[in-house]
XYZ file of C-alpha atoms in Angstrom:
504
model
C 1.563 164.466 233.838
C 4.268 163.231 230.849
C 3.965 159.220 230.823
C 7.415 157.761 231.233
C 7.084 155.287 227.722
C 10.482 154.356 228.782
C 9.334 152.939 232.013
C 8.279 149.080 231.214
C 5.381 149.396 234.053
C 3.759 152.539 232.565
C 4.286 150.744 228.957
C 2.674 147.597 229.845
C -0.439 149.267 231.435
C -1.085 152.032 228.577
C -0.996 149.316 225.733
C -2.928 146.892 228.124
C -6.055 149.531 228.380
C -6.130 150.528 225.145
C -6.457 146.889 224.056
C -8.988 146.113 226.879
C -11.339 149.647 226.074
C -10.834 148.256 222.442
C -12.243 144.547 223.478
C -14.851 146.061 225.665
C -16.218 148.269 222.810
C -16.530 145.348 220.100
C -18.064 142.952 222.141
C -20.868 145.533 223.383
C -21.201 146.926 220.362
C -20.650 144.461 217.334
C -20.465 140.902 218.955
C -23.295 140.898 221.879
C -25.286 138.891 219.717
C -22.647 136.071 219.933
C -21.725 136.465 223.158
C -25.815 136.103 224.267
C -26.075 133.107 221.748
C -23.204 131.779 223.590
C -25.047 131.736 227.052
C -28.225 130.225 225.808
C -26.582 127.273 225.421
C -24.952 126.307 228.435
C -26.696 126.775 231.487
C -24.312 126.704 234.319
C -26.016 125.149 237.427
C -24.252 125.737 241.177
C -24.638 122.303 242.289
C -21.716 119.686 243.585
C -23.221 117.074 240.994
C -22.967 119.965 238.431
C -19.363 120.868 239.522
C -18.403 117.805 240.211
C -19.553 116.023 236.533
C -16.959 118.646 235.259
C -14.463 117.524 237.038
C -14.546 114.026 235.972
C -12.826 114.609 232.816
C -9.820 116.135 231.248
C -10.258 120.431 230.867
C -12.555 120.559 233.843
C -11.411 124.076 235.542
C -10.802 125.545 231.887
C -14.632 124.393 231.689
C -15.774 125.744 235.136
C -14.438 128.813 234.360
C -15.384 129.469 230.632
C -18.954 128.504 231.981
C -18.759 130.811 235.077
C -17.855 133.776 232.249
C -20.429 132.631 229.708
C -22.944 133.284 232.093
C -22.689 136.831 232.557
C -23.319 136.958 228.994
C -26.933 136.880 229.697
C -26.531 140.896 229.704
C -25.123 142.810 226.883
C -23.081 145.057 229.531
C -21.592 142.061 231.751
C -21.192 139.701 229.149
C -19.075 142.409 227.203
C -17.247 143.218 230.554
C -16.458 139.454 231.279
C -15.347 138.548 228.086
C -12.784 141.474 227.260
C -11.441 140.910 231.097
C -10.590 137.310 229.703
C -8.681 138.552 226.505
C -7.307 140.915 228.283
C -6.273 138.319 230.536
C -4.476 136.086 228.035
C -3.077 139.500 226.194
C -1.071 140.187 229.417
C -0.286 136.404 229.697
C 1.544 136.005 226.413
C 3.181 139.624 226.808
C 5.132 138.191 229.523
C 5.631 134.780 227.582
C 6.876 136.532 224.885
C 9.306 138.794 227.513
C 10.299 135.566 228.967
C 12.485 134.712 225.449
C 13.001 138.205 224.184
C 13.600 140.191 227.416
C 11.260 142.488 226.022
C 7.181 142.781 225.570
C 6.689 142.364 221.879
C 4.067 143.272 219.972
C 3.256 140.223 218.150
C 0.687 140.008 221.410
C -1.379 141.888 220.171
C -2.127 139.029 217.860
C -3.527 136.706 219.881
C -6.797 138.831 221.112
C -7.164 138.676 217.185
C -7.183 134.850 216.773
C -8.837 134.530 219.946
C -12.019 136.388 218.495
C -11.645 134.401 214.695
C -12.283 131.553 216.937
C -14.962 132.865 218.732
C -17.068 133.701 215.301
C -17.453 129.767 214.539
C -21.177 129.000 216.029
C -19.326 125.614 218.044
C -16.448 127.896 219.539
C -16.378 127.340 223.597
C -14.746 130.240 226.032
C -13.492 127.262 227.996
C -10.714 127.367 225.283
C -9.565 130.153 225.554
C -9.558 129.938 229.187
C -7.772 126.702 228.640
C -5.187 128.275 226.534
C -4.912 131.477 229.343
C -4.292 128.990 231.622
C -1.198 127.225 230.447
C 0.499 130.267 229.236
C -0.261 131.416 233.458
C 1.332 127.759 234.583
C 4.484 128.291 232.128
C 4.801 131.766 233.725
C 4.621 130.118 237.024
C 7.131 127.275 235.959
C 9.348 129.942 234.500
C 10.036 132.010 237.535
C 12.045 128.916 239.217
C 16.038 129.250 239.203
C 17.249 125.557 239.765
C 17.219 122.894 237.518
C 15.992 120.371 239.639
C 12.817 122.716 240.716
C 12.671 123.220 236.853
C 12.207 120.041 235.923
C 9.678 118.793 239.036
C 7.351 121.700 238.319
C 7.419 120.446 234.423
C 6.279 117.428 235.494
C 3.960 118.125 237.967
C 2.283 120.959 235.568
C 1.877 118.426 232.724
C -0.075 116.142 234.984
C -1.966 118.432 236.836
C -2.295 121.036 233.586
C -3.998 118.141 231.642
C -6.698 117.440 233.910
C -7.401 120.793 234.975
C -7.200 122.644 231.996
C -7.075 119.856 228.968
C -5.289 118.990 226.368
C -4.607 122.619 225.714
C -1.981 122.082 228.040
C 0.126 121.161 225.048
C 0.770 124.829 225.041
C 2.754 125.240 228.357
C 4.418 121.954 227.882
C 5.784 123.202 224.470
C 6.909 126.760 225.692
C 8.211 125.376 228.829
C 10.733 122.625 226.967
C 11.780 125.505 224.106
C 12.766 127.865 227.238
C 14.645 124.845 228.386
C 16.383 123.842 225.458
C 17.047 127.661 223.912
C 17.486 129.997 227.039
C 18.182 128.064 229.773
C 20.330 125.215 227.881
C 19.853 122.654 231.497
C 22.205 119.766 231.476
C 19.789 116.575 229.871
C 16.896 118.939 228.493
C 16.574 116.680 224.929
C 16.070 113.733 227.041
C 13.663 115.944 229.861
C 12.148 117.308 226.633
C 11.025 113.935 225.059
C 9.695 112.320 228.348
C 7.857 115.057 228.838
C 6.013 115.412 225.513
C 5.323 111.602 225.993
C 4.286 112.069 229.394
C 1.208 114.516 227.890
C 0.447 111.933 225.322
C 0.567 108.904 227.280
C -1.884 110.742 229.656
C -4.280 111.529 226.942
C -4.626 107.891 225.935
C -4.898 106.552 229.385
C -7.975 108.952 229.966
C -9.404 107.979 227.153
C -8.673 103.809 227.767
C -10.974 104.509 231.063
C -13.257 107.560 230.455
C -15.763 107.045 227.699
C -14.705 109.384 225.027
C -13.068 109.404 222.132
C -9.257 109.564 221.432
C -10.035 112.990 219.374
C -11.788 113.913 222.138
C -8.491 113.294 224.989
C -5.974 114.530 222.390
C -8.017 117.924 221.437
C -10.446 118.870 223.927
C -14.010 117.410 225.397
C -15.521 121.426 226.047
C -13.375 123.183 223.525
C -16.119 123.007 221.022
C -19.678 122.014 221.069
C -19.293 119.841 218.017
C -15.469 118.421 217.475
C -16.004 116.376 214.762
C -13.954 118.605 212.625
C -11.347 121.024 214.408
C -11.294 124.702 212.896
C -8.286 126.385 211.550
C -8.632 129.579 213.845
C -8.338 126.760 216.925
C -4.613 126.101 215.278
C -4.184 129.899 214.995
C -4.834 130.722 218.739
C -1.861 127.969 219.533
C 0.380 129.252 217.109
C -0.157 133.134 218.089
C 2.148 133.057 221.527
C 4.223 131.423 219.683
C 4.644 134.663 217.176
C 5.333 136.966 220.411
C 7.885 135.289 221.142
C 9.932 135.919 217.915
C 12.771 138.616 218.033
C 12.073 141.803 216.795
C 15.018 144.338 215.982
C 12.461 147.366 216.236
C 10.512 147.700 218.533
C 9.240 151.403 218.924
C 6.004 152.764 219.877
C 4.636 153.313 216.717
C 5.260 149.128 215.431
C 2.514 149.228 218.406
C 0.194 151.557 216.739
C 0.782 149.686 213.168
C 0.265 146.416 214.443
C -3.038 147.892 216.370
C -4.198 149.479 213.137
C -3.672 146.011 211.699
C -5.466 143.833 214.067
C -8.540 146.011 214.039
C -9.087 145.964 210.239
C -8.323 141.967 210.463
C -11.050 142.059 213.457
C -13.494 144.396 211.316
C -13.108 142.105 207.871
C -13.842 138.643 210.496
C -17.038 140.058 211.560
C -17.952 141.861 208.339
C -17.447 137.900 206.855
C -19.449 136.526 209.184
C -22.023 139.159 209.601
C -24.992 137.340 207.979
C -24.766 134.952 210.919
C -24.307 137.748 213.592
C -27.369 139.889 212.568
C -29.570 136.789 213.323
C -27.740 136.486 216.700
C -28.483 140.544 217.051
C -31.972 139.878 216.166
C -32.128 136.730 218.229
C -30.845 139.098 221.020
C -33.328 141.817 220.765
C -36.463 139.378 220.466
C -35.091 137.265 223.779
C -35.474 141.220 225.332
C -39.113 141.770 224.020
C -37.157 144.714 222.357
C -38.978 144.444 218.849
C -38.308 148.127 217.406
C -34.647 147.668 217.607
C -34.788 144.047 214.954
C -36.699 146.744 213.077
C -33.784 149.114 213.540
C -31.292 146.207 212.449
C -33.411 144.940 209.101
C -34.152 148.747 207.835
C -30.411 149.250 208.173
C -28.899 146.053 206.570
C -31.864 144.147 205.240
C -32.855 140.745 206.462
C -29.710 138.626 204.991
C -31.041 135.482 205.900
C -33.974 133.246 206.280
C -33.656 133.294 210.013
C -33.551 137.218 210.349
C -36.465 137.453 208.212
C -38.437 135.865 210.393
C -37.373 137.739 213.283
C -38.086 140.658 211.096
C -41.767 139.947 210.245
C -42.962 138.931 214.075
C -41.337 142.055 215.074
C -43.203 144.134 212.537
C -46.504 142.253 214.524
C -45.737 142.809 217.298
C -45.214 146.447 216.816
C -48.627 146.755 214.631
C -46.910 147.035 211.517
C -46.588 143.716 209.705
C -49.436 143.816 206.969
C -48.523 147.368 205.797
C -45.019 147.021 205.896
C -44.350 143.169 204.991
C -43.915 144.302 201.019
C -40.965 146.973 202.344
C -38.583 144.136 202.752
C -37.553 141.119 200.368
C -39.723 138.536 201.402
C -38.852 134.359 200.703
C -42.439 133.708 200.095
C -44.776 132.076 203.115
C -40.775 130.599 204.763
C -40.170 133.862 205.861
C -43.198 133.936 208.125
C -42.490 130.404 209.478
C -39.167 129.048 208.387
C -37.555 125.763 207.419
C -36.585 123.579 210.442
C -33.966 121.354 210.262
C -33.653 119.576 213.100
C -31.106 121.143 214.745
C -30.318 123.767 217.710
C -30.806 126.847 216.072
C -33.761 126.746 213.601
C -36.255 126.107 216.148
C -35.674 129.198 218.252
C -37.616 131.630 215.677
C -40.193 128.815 214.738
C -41.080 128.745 218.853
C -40.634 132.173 219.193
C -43.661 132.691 216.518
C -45.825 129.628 217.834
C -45.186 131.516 221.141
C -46.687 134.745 220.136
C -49.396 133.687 218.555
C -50.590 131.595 220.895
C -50.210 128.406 220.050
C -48.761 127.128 222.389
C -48.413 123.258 222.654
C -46.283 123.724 219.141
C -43.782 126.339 220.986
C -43.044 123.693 223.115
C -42.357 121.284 220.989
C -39.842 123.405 219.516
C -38.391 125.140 222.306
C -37.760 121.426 223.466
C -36.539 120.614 220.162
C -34.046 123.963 220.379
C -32.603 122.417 223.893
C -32.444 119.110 223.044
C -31.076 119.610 219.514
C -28.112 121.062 221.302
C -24.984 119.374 219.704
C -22.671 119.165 223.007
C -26.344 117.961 224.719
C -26.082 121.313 227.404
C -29.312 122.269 228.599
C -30.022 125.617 227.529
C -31.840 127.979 230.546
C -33.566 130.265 227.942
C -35.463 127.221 226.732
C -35.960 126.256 229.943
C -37.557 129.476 231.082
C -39.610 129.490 228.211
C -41.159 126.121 228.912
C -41.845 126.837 232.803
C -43.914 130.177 231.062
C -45.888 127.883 228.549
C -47.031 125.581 231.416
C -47.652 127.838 233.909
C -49.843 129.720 231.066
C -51.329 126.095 229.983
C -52.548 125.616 233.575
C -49.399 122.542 234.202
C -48.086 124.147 237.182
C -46.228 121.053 238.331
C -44.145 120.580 235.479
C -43.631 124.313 235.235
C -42.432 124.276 238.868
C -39.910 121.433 237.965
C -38.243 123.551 235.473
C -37.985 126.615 237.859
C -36.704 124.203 240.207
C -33.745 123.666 237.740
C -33.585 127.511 236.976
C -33.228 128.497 240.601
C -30.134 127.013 240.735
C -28.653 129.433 238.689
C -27.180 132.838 239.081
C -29.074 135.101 236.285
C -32.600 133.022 235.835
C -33.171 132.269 239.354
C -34.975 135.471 240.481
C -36.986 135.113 236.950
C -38.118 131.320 238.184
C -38.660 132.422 241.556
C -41.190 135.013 240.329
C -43.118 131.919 237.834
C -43.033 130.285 241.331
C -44.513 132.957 243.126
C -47.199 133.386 240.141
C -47.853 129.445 240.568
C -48.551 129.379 244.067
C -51.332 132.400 243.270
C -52.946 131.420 240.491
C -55.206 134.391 239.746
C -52.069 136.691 239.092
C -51.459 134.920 236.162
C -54.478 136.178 234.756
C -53.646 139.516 235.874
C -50.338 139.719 234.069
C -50.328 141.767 231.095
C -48.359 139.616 229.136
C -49.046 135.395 230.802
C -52.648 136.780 231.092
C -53.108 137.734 227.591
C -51.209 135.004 226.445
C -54.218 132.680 228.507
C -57.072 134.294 226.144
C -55.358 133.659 222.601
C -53.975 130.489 223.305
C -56.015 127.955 221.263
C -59.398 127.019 223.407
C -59.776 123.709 221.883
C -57.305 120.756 220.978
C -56.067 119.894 217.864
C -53.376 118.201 215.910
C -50.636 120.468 214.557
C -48.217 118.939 211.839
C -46.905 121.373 209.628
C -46.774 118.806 206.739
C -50.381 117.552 207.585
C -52.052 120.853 209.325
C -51.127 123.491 207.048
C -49.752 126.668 209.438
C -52.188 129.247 207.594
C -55.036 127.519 208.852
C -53.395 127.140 212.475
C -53.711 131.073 212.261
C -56.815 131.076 210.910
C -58.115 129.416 213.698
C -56.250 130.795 216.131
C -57.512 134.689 214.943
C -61.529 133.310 214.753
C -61.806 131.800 217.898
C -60.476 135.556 219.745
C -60.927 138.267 218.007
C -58.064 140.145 220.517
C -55.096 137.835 218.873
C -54.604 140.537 215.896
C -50.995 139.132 215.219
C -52.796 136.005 214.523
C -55.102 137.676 212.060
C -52.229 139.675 210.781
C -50.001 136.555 210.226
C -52.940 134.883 208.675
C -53.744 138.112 206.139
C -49.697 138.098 205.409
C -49.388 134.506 204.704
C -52.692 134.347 202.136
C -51.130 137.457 200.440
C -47.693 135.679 199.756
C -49.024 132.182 198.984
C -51.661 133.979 196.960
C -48.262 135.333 194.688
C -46.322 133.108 195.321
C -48.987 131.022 193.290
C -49.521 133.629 190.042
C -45.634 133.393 190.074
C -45.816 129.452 189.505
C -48.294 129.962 187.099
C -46.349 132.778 185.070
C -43.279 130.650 185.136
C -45.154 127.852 183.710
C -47.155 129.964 180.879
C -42.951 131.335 179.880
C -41.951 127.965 179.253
């Protein structure tokens, strides 16, 4: 069957799927590592306090829903499926906002997808802003369809109060399409004067919330969820306003092949963004496949690329131990002396994730708590994060603290995606002896460290943490492997120093 390009219907719904297939392909196969990094974050919680503390500021439904997607982002196959269903969303959206000026769907649409994922790249990007900005185009639509003035002008007002509230200051958006198809199409009888109360209306709301809410003017004037850190607003954030903006411009051409260019164009813009960035996504790949117990594919991802940062070489050398393979293969990959077996941490959110994930493994397990707590509470938008939580119910069930493991699950089960995992640490508390019989909590039991101690990795130097960690059971061999690793590399790293010294 011939498909009728002529027909605006069939038009809209061919360029629609190929833009959605496109969206569904790069975030399963080239961003999943963001997306899960995304989700580990923000643990969304189905309680009315939960609900309800979102409410009690401006953006709150942009925020309910941008959490509610983030979530399913705890899977590489819904969180790729949730998140291209969004784009796709505002794709259509600002198709029909550009139609709305133009009489015709232009395909400067195809543009905002584009921003929407340069935005997405930066590590403090929310999806409650893009949700936001879906939003607003949706309640201009909705404004748009009404013929009378005086309807006109009382949903304007209305939507600005409402749209602020709901969906933030991103609400800016419909407030500024809604006056320019005012003033330019419509030309109603006062629109300058409509246009300025309005504008001032959106303003004068954003300083009242923040006169009785306590947070910042920034804060009311650019969003409170947008970003996880606003000190400093990114340029793509400006882009993804501007972008409906561009669809709205007259084109005199507009044939099925300025489609295909504009397509071809977006893509290589979309392939040099994450090409840019890709140092940071292949330790959110890695980060991915470790979280899955999946060690063979980081292996996959380093002998492909090559660790290209501290982070990923890290990820890369417990993954060679856990597969058997880290004291023949360690010298196969550029190694950053003993940092790339334990890295730097720096007090924040994202360099204590591999630094527990090691203490974790090896069994030492009072310091990969203290650092998956660090990872959580490091978070700079202070969400709780339900991977760290998981991971500290594990360590106390497997340190015998079954009450404080129970209050995490507790928290977990109020979730959609960890609450049959906390239900099963529940069922494991209330019968002991299967932990013992679990082939991965019970093994976990016998390395852990038999005796206390005092671990300070200024004061208690990590290669003797192994040391003692491999003597006391001679089953922990990634102890002993880590420990044999690390005394080879200092062991250079030293005859390097002294090399250096003898040249000068």
């Amino acid at each position: 069957m011939r498909l009728d390009w002529t027909n605006k219907i069939n038009k809209t719904i061919f360029i629609s799927s190929i833009v959605f297939i496109s969206l569904l392909l790069f975030f399963y196969f080239a961003f999943y590592g963001h997306l899960q990094f995304l989700e580990q974050y923000q643990l969304l919680l189905y309680t009315p306090q939960y609900i309800g503390e979102l409410f009690s500021r401006p953006g709150g439904l942009s925020d309910l829903i941008g959490r509610f997607l983030t979530q399913f982002c705890y899977t590489r196959q819904t969180g790729a499926l949730a998140i291209a269903l969004l784009f796709l969303g505002a794709f259509i959206a600002t198709l029909y906002v550009g139609e709305s000026f133009t009489g015709k769907k232009s395909v400067g649409a195809i543009l905002v997808p584009t921003a929407m994922i340069f935005f997405l790249t930066n590590e403090y990007a929310q999806l409650s802003f893009i949700v936001a900005i879906t939003l607003a185009m949706v309640l201009y639509l909705a404004q748009n369809r009404s013929r009378s003035i005086y309807t006109s002008y009382c949903l304007l007002v209305i939507f600005t109060i409402l749209g602020y509230w709901l969906i933030g200051p991103a609400n800016i958006l419909f407030v500024v399409l809604a006056i320019a198809n005012i003033i330019i199409i419509r030309r109603y009888e006062h629109r300058y004067i409509v246009a300025i109360a309005t504008l001032l209306l959106h303003f004068t709301l954003a300083i009242i919330s923040y006169r009785i809410l306590p947070y910042r003017l920034q804060s009311m004037l650019l969003g409170v969820d947008y970003l996880r850190y606003t000190i400093d607003t990114p340029m793509s954030m400006w882009l993804v306003y501007l972008m409906p903006f561009v669809s709205c411009i007259r084109y005199k051409i507009e044939k099925g092949w300025l489609w295909v260019i504009s397509y071809i164009i977006c893509g290589t813009i979309v392939y040099l963004i994450h090409k840019d960035s890709y140092t940071s996504e292949q330790f959110k790949e890695m980060d991915y496949w470790v979280r899955c117990g999946r060690w063979d594919k980081v292996i996959k991802i380093a002998e492909k690329e090559g660790p290209r940062s501290q982070l990923s070489l890290v990820y890369l050398n417990l993954s060679l131990g856990m597969e058997g393979q880290l004291t023949n293969r360690f010298t196969q990959f550029p190694q950053l002396g003993t940092r790339g077996l334990l890295n730097d941490w720096k007090r924040d959110c994202i360099s204590a994730l591999p630094l527990a994930e090691v203490m974790y493994r090896v069994g030492n397990m009072n310091t990969a708590l203290r650092y998956t707590v660090e990872a959580m509470e490091a978070n700079s938008d202070f969400e709780k994060s339900g991977r760290a939580l998981e991971r500290m119910a594990e360590i106390n069930m497997i340190n015998g603290e079954y009450a404080v493991a129970r209050k995490y699950c507790m928290i977990l089960r109020e979730s959609a995606f960890y609450k049959k995992r906390a239900e099963k640490i529940l069922d494991m508390i209330s019968h002991p002896e299967t932990i013992d019989q679990h082939p991965v909590y019970g093994y976990m039991r016998r390395v852990r460290y038999s005796e206390d101690f005092i671990f300070n990795k200024y004061k208690f130097h990590p290669e003797e943490a192994m040391k003692h960690l491999a003597m006391q059971n001679e089953e922990n061999r990634l102890a002993r492997d880590y420990y044999i690793v690390w005394q080879n590399i200092a062991r250079n790293e030293k005859r390097t120093y002294i090399d250096d010294e003898q040249v000068r």
